[in-house]
Short mmCIF file of C-alpha atoms in Angstrom, two decimals:
data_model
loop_
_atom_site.label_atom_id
_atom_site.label_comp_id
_atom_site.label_asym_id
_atom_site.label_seq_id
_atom_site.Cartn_x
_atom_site.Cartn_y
_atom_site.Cartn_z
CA UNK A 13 0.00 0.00 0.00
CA UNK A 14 1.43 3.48 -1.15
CA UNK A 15 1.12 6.18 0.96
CA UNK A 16 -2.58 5.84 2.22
CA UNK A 17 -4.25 3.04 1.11
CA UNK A 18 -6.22 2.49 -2.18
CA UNK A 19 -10.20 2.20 -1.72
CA UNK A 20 -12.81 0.07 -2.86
CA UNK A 21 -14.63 2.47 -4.45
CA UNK A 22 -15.74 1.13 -7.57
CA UNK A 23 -15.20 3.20 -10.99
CA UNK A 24 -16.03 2.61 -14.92
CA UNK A 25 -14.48 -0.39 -15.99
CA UNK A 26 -12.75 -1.17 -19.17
CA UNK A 27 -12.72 -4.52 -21.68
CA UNK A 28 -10.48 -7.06 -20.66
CA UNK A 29 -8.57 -5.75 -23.63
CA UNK A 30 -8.12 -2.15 -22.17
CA UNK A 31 -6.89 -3.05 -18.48
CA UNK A 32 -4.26 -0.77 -17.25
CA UNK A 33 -2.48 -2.39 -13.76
CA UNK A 34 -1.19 -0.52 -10.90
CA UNK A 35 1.87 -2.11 -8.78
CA UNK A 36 0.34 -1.45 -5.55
CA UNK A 37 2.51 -2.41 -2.36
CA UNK A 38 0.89 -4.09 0.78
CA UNK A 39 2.16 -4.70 4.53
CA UNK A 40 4.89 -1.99 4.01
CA UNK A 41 5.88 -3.75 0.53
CA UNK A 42 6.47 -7.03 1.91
CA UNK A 43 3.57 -7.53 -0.36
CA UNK A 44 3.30 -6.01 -4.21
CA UNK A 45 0.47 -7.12 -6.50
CA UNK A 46 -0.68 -5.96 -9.48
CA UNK A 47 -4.40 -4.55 -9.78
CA UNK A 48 -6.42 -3.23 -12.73
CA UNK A 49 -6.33 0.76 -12.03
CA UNK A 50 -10.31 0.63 -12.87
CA UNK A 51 -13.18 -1.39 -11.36
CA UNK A 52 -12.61 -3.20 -7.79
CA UNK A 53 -9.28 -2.13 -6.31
CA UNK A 54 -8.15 -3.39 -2.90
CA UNK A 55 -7.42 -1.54 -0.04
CA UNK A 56 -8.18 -1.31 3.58
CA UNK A 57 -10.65 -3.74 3.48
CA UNK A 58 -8.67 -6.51 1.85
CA UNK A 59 -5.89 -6.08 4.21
CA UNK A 60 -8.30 -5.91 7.15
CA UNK A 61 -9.84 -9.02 5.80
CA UNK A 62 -6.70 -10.56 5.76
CA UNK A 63 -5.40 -10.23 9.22
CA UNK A 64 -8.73 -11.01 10.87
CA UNK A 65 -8.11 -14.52 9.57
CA UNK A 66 -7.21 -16.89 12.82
CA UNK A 67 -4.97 -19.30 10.54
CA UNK A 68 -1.50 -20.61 11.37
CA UNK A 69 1.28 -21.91 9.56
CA UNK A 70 0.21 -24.74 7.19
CA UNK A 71 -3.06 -24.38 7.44
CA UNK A 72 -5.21 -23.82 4.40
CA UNK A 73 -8.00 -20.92 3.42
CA UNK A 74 -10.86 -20.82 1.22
CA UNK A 75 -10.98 -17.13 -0.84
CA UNK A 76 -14.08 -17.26 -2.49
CA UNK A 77 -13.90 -14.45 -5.49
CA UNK A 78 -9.66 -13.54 -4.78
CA UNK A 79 -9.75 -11.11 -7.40
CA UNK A 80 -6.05 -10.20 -8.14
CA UNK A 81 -4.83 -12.25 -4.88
CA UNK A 82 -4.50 -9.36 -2.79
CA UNK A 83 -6.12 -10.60 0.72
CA UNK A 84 -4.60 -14.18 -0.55
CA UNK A 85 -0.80 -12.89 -0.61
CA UNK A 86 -1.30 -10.65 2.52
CA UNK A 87 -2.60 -13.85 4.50
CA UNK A 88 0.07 -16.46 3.22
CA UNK A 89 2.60 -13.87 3.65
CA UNK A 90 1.54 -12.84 7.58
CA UNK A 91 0.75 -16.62 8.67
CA UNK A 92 2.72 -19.16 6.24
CA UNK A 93 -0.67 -20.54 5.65
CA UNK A 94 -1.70 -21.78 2.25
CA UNK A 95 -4.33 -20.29 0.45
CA UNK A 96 -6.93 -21.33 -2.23
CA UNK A 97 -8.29 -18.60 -4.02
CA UNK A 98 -11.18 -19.12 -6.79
CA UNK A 99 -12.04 -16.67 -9.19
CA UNK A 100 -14.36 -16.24 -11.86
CA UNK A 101 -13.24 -13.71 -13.96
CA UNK A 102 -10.27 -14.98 -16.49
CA UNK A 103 -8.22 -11.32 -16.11
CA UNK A 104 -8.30 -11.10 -12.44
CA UNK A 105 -7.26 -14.46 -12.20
CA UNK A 106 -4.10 -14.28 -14.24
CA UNK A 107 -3.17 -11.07 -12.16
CA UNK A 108 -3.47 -13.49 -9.39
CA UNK A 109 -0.99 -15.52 -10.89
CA UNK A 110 1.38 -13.29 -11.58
CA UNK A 111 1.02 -11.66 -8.28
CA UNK A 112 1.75 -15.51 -6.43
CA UNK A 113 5.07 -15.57 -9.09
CA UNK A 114 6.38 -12.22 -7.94
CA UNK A 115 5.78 -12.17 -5.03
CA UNK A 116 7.21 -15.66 -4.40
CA UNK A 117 3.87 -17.56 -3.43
CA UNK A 118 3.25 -19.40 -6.18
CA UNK A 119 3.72 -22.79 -3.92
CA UNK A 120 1.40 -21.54 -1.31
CA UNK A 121 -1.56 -19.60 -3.50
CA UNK A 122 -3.44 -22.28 -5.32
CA UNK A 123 -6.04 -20.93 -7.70
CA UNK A 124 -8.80 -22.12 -9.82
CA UNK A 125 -11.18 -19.98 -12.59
CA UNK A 126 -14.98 -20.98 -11.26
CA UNK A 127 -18.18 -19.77 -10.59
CA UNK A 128 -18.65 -20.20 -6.93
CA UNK A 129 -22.45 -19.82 -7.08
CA UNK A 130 -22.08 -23.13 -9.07
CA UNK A 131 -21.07 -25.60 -5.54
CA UNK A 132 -21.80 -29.01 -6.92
CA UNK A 133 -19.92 -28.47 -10.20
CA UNK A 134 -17.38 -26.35 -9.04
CA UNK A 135 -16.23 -29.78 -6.59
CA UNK A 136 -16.75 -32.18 -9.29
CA UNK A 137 -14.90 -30.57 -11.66
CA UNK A 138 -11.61 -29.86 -9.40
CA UNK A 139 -11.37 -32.42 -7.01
CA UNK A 140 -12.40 -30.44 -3.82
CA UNK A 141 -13.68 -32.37 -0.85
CA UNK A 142 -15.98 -30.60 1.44
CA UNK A 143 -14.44 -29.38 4.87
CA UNK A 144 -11.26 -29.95 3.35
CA UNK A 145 -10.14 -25.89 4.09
CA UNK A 146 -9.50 -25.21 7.72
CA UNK A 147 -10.77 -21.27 7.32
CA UNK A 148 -12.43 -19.60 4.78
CA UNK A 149 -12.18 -15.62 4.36
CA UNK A 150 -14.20 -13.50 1.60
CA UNK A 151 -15.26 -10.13 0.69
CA UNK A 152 -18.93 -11.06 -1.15
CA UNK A 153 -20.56 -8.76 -3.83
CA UNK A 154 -22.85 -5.72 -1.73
CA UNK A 155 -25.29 -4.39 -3.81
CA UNK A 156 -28.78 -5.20 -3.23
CA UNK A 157 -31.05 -5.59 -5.81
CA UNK A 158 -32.77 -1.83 -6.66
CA UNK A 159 -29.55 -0.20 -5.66
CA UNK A 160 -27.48 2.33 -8.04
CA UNK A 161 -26.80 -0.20 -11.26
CA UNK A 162 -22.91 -0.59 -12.16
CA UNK A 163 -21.95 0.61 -15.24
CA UNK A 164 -21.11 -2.12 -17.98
CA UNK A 165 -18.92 -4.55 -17.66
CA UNK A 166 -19.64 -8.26 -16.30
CA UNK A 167 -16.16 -8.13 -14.11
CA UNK A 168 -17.56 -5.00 -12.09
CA UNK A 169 -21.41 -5.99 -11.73
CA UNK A 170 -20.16 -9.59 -10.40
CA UNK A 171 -18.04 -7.94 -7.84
CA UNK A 172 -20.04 -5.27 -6.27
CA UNK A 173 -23.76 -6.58 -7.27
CA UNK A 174 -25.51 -9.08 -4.89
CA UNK A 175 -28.77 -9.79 -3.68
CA UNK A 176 -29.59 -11.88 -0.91
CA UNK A 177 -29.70 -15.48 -3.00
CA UNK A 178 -25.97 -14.56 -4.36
CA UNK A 179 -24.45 -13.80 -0.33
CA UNK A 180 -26.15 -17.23 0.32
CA UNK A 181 -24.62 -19.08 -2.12
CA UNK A 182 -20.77 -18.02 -1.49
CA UNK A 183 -21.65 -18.54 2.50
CA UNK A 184 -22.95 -21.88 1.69
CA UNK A 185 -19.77 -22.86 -0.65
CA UNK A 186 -17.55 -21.85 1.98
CA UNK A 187 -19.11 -23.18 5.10
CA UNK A 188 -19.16 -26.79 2.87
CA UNK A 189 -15.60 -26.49 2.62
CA UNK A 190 -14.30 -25.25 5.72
CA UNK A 191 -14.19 -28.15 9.08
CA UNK A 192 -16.20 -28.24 11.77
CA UNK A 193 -14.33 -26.21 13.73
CA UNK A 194 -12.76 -23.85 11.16
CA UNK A 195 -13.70 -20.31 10.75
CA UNK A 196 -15.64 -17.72 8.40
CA UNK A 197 -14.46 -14.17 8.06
CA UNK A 198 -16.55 -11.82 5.98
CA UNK A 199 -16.07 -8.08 5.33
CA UNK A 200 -18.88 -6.54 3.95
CA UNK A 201 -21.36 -2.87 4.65
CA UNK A 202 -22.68 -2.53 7.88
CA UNK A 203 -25.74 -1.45 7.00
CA UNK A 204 -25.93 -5.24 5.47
CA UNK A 205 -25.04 -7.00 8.37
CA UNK A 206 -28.30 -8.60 9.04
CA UNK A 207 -28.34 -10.18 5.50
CA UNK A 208 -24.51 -11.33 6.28
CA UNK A 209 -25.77 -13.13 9.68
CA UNK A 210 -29.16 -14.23 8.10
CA UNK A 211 -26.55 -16.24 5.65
CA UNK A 212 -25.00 -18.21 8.45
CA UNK A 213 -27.55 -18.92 10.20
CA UNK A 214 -27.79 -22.50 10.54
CA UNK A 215 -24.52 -22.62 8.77
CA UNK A 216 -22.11 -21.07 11.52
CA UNK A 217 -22.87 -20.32 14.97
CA UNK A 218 -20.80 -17.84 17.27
CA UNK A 219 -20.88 -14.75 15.24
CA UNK A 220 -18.46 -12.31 16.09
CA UNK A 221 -19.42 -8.62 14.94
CA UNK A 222 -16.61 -6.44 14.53
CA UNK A 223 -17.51 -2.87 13.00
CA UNK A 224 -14.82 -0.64 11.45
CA UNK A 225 -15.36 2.86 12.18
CA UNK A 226 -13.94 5.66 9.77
CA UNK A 227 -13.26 8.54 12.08
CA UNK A 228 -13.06 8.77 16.25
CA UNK A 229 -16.56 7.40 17.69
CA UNK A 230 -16.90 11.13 19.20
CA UNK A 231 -17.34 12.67 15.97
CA UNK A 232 -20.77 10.54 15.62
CA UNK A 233 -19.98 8.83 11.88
CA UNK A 234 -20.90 5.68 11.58
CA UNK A 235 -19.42 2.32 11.35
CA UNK A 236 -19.52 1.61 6.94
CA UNK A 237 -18.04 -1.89 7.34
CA UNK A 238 -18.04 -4.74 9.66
CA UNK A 239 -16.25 -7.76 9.95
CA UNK A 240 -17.94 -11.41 10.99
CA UNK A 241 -16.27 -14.16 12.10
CA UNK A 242 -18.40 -17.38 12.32
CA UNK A 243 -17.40 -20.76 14.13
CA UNK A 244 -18.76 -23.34 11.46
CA UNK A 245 -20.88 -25.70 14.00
CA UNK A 246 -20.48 -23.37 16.97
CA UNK A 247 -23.72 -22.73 19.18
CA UNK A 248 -22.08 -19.99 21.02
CA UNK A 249 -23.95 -16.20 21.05
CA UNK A 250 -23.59 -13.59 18.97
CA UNK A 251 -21.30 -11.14 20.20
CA UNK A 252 -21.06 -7.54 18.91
CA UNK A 253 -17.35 -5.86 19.61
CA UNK A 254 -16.01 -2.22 19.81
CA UNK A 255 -14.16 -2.28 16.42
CA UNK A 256 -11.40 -0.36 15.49
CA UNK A 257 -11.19 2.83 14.87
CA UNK A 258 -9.20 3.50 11.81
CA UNK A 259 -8.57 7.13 11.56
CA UNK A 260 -7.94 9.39 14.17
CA UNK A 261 -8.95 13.14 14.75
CA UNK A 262 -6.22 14.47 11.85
CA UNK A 263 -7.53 12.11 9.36
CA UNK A 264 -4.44 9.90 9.72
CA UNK A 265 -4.51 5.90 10.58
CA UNK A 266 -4.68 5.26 13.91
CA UNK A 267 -1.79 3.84 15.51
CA UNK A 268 -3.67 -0.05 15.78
CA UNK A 269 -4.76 0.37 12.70
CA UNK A 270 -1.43 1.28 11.14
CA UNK A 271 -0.08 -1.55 12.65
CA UNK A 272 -1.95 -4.26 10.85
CA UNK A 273 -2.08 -2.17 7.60
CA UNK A 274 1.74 -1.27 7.08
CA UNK A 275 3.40 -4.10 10.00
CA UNK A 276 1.27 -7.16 9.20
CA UNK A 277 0.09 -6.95 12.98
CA UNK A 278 -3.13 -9.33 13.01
CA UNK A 279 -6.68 -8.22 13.87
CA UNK A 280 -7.53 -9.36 16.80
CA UNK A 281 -11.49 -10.56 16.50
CA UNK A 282 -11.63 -12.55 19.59
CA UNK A 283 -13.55 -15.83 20.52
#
């Protein structure tokens, strides 16, 4: 990550053809991937996403919809876990690719081009037993259905457009695949968090809410993402946590959140 970090917001999106990369650097460069400079760019949240994951060394992790690798590279880097990222979209995935290569991850980012939404198939067709991953981590699609419309482009509308059956269907593919046992972590728009917990329900017990708030609580903004961890066959509460906080009074990161962002510190959820 350069200077601040990039944001998610999403922007007009070219032909595969067109696709212009940045060389973005993550976890104070220990990380440098490769990301189309239009259309879903990682950034705080993928990083965020990254370190709430509770994996250790060897393990492996389920990214449902790993984009250019990002959170994937950020995770095996920080843990020495192994990660399998699937992807739908043919471009993204070859960044991914290229990003495991340079950045010397190829033997611990495996990654396969399918359609998630499509479980059954998607097993068949590469060999994947269910709770075969140990944790699963994702950042689903957030647009509901009668929300602004993304411009053209099918690599855009798949990543930020998703209505209640599509959040379903990648909580469902990754709760089959993680172990009893293993967890879910999920970033996604606090104002959606009911649809995010509505998804596990009967899937993954034990939710852990933990909102991300833009500015000091003080200044009265609200929280515009949340994180949820989920125990897959836990029957514990829910619990909802402080958060973090990740910019202070003068705009800058906070000092915790600077930590995980630029020293690979991990994000401390909680059980």
């Amino acid at each position: 990550m350069s200077g601040t970090a990039p944001t998610e917001t999403p922007t007009d999106a070219p032909t595969r053809q067109e696709i212009e990369t940045s060389d973005d650097d993550f976890l104070s460069g220990k990380v440098k991937c490769l990301q189309p400079r239009q259309g879903f760019r990682a950034g705080v949240d993928t990083v965020m996403l990254a370190a709430a994951c509770p994996a250790k060394e060897g393990e492996l992790v389920l990214e449902p919809g790993c984009g250019p690798g990002v959170a994937a590279m950020c995770l095996a880097r920080r843990t020495g876990a192994r990660v399998l990222g699937v992807e739908i979209e043919a471009g993204a995935l070859e960044l991914a690719r290229r990003n495991a290569e340079r950045n010397e991850l190829a033997h611990m980012v495996s990654l396969i081009e399918a359609d998630v939404t499509l479980k059954a198939s998607l097993l068949a067709e590469h060999g994947l037993a269910p709770e075969s991953c140990d944790h699963a981590i994702a950042n689903p699609p957030f647009l509901t259905e009668g929300e602004a419309t993304p411009p053209p482009g099918d690599a855009r509308a798949r990543a930020f457009a998703g209505p209640q059956e599509l959040l379903d269907a990648w909580v469902k593919f990754a709760t089959r695949m993680v172990r009893p046992g293993g967890t879910l972590s999920l970033i996604h728009r606090a104002d959606r968090v009911g649809d995010l917990l509505a998804a596990l329900e009967g899937r993954a017990g034990g939710a852990r809410v933990f909102p991300l708030w833009p500015a000091p609580r003080s200044t009265g903004k609200p929280a515009s993402r949340v994180i949820v961890q989920a125990t897959k066959g836990s029957r514990a509460p829910l619990k909802l946590l402080p958060g973090l906080v990740l910019h202070g009074a003068d705009a800058r990161f906070t000092g915790d959140a600077w930590d995980i962002l630029r020293k690979g510190h991990p994000l401390e959820i909680g059980g």
